[in-house]
Structure formats: structure tokens, C-alpha cells
């Protein structure tokens, strides 16, 4: 048994002269990594919603430990996610503003199926929606690539889902003292 464990360990370690695989999360903010991990599973998203609505700091810390191996603060996470576009490019800010307006309208119109397809990144749905949505018709930059790069890949779908499920976002990064 000890020999098998040793062999498995050797398989995980890069051989001499062989460089380790690059870390796909290198250069990402811890909250981005957390969002990426949560977005992989609908049950994790549902659990995160529950934890945040109950303001269960202990459960949030456990979830952040499991996903990022870090102790993330739920209030700081929500503040960061709420202000995500403040840290982005001009294109990202414009895209977030436009798409959030589109999605808010769809949510209010109870167009859940269309909203779900768009939030999941369905290209055909976006291309059709782009020609019909008044918010997008006059925006030449509003291609699928623009949407994917500046919205889908930047944690905005998770933010929108949290808001639709009643998660409250703080106005300030820390508790008022």
C-alpha cells in the first residue's frame, strides 16, 4: 500500500526538467476564484444563496475554505460583487450596465426561460435577443464576444442570480461601527 501511495505521489509531481502546469487561477482575485468554483454547480449556487440570506458567517467561511482554501468575509464578498464593474474597463462597465438593465426588464416581465438561456451564455439566444432588445439595438459593440468577455466571464450572472433571489448587498465594505 505504501508503495502505491508513493507511486501516486510521483505521478503528481513534475519530473525533473518538466515544469508544472500553469495555475488557471493565477492573477485572479480570491473572490473571482470563489465565484468560479460556486458557478460550477447549481447546488452550490443554491447553498450560497441560502447562506447569504441567513447571514451565516460560519457556513460562508466553510464554503470559502472548501472552494478557495481562504477565509473570505461574506460582507466584503458581497460588497466586491456589488461593485464589480468599478474594477473593470470602460467596456466592462458599459456592458454590465446595459445587460443588467436588460435582465432586470426580463425578470420583471417574468421571462425566466429567456433570462436563463442568456445568463447561461447561449450564443443563439443572445444573437436573436440582441436584434430585438431596445437596450442593445443601438450598440454596435454588443456582439456575443463583447457580452461573453465583459459579462459572462466576469461574475455578473452570479450577482444577478443572487439579487433575484433576495440576497442583500451592502452599501459599504465594512460594518458600520
XYZ file of C-alpha atoms in Angstrom:
177
model
C 0.000 0.000 0.000
C 2.816 2.388 0.904
C 4.434 1.769 -2.476
C 1.199 2.626 -4.335
C 0.867 5.919 -2.439
C 4.481 6.749 -3.299
C 3.861 5.978 -6.989
C 0.726 8.138 -6.999
C 2.658 10.981 -5.387
C 5.359 10.697 -8.058
C 2.721 10.939 -10.780
C 1.504 14.203 -9.295
C 4.968 15.730 -9.010
C 6.528 17.078 -12.213
C 9.615 15.204 -13.375
C 12.985 16.929 -13.387
C 13.139 19.411 -16.252
C 9.363 19.322 -16.568
C 7.571 22.469 -15.492
C 4.306 22.231 -13.558
C 1.073 23.071 -15.355
C 0.228 26.773 -15.148
C -2.303 27.723 -12.478
C -5.527 28.768 -14.259
C -6.381 30.994 -11.289
C -3.054 32.834 -11.218
C -3.602 36.572 -11.198
C -7.253 36.287 -10.218
C -8.740 37.939 -7.159
C -9.759 35.438 -4.451
C -13.405 36.437 -4.901
C -13.165 35.658 -8.637
C -11.856 32.181 -7.840
C -14.668 31.755 -5.300
C -17.287 32.762 -7.902
C -15.760 30.406 -10.482
C -15.970 27.488 -8.035
C -19.536 28.275 -6.964
C -20.742 28.688 -10.554
C -19.666 25.135 -11.394
C -22.640 23.608 -9.570
C -26.257 24.751 -9.264
C -26.458 23.207 -5.795
C -23.515 25.321 -4.654
C -25.246 28.427 -6.007
C -28.428 27.480 -4.116
C -26.414 26.835 -0.958
C -24.592 30.166 -1.306
C -27.931 31.975 -1.670
C -29.215 30.287 1.476
C -26.047 31.050 3.454
C -26.022 34.707 2.389
C -29.724 35.231 3.076
C -29.323 33.729 6.562
C -26.137 35.791 7.022
C -24.431 32.637 8.280
C -20.803 33.731 8.507
C -19.610 30.333 9.748
C -21.142 28.482 6.802
C -19.740 31.094 4.399
C -16.234 30.679 5.871
C -16.507 26.895 5.489
C -17.659 27.283 1.889
C -14.804 29.669 1.125
C -12.319 27.273 2.748
C -13.554 24.361 0.637
C -13.510 26.349 -2.614
C -10.504 28.666 -2.249
C -8.655 27.486 0.877
C -9.061 31.041 2.194
C -11.198 32.648 4.901
C -13.301 35.059 2.871
C -15.616 37.529 4.549
C -19.222 37.400 3.280
C -19.817 41.144 3.618
C -16.602 42.004 1.769
C -17.519 39.456 -0.913
C -20.977 40.956 -1.410
C -19.581 44.497 -1.498
C -16.964 43.458 -4.072
C -19.552 41.652 -6.209
C -21.968 44.569 -5.939
C -19.263 46.939 -7.186
C -17.606 44.507 -9.613
C -17.741 46.877 -12.573
C -15.883 49.586 -10.623
C -12.743 47.482 -11.075
C -13.285 46.827 -14.789
C -12.620 48.510 -18.098
C -14.917 51.048 -19.734
C -16.310 48.276 -21.972
C -16.966 46.067 -18.970
C -18.762 48.851 -17.094
C -20.913 49.659 -20.126
C -21.728 46.009 -20.746
C -22.640 45.380 -17.094
C -24.904 48.424 -17.021
C -26.662 47.549 -20.290
C -27.046 43.833 -19.607
C -28.224 44.348 -16.022
C -30.900 46.697 -17.396
C -31.917 44.075 -19.986
C -32.030 41.309 -17.411
C -33.940 43.402 -14.895
C -36.558 44.090 -17.557
C -36.779 40.401 -18.484
C -37.068 39.461 -14.808
C -39.864 41.982 -14.270
C -41.607 40.691 -17.414
C -41.290 37.156 -15.975
C -39.376 35.884 -18.997
C -37.456 33.321 -16.954
C -36.677 30.908 -19.777
C -35.120 33.623 -21.947
C -33.284 35.069 -18.953
C -31.913 31.632 -18.039
C -30.664 30.999 -21.576
C -28.941 34.393 -21.696
C -27.357 34.023 -18.245
C -26.068 30.573 -19.174
C -24.363 32.013 -22.248
C -26.430 30.541 -25.076
C -24.997 32.221 -28.161
C -28.004 31.770 -30.479
C -30.337 33.202 -27.865
C -28.079 36.218 -27.380
C -27.771 36.851 -31.132
C -31.559 36.838 -31.509
C -32.106 38.858 -28.324
C -29.569 41.453 -29.499
C -31.683 42.256 -32.554
C -34.881 42.631 -30.522
C -33.783 44.260 -27.255
C -34.176 48.051 -27.347
C -31.213 48.352 -24.960
C -28.896 46.599 -27.452
C -30.131 47.549 -30.935
C -28.226 50.841 -30.987
C -24.982 49.421 -29.531
C -22.715 48.245 -32.383
C -20.208 46.814 -29.894
C -22.856 44.480 -28.442
C -21.624 41.287 -30.074
C -21.650 37.902 -28.391
C -17.888 38.177 -27.830
C -18.370 41.551 -26.093
C -21.115 40.077 -23.908
C -19.139 36.945 -23.114
C -15.894 38.764 -22.297
C -17.422 41.635 -20.319
C -20.397 39.996 -18.604
C -20.440 36.212 -18.622
C -16.760 35.823 -17.780
C -16.838 38.498 -15.068
C -19.211 37.046 -12.403
C -22.183 39.247 -13.303
C -24.553 36.308 -13.881
C -23.960 35.140 -10.299
C -24.563 38.653 -8.998
C -27.830 38.903 -10.908
C -28.980 35.488 -9.659
C -28.173 36.437 -6.060
C -30.141 39.686 -6.384
C -33.144 37.916 -7.916
C -33.129 35.503 -5.000
C -33.289 38.217 -2.365
C -29.658 38.441 -1.292
C -28.987 41.905 0.145
C -25.830 43.704 -0.950
C -24.142 46.150 1.455
C -23.527 49.791 0.579
C -20.233 49.859 2.465
C -17.445 47.276 2.590
C -17.445 47.000 6.392
C -19.981 47.019 9.175
C -20.850 50.468 10.462
C -19.140 50.790 13.831
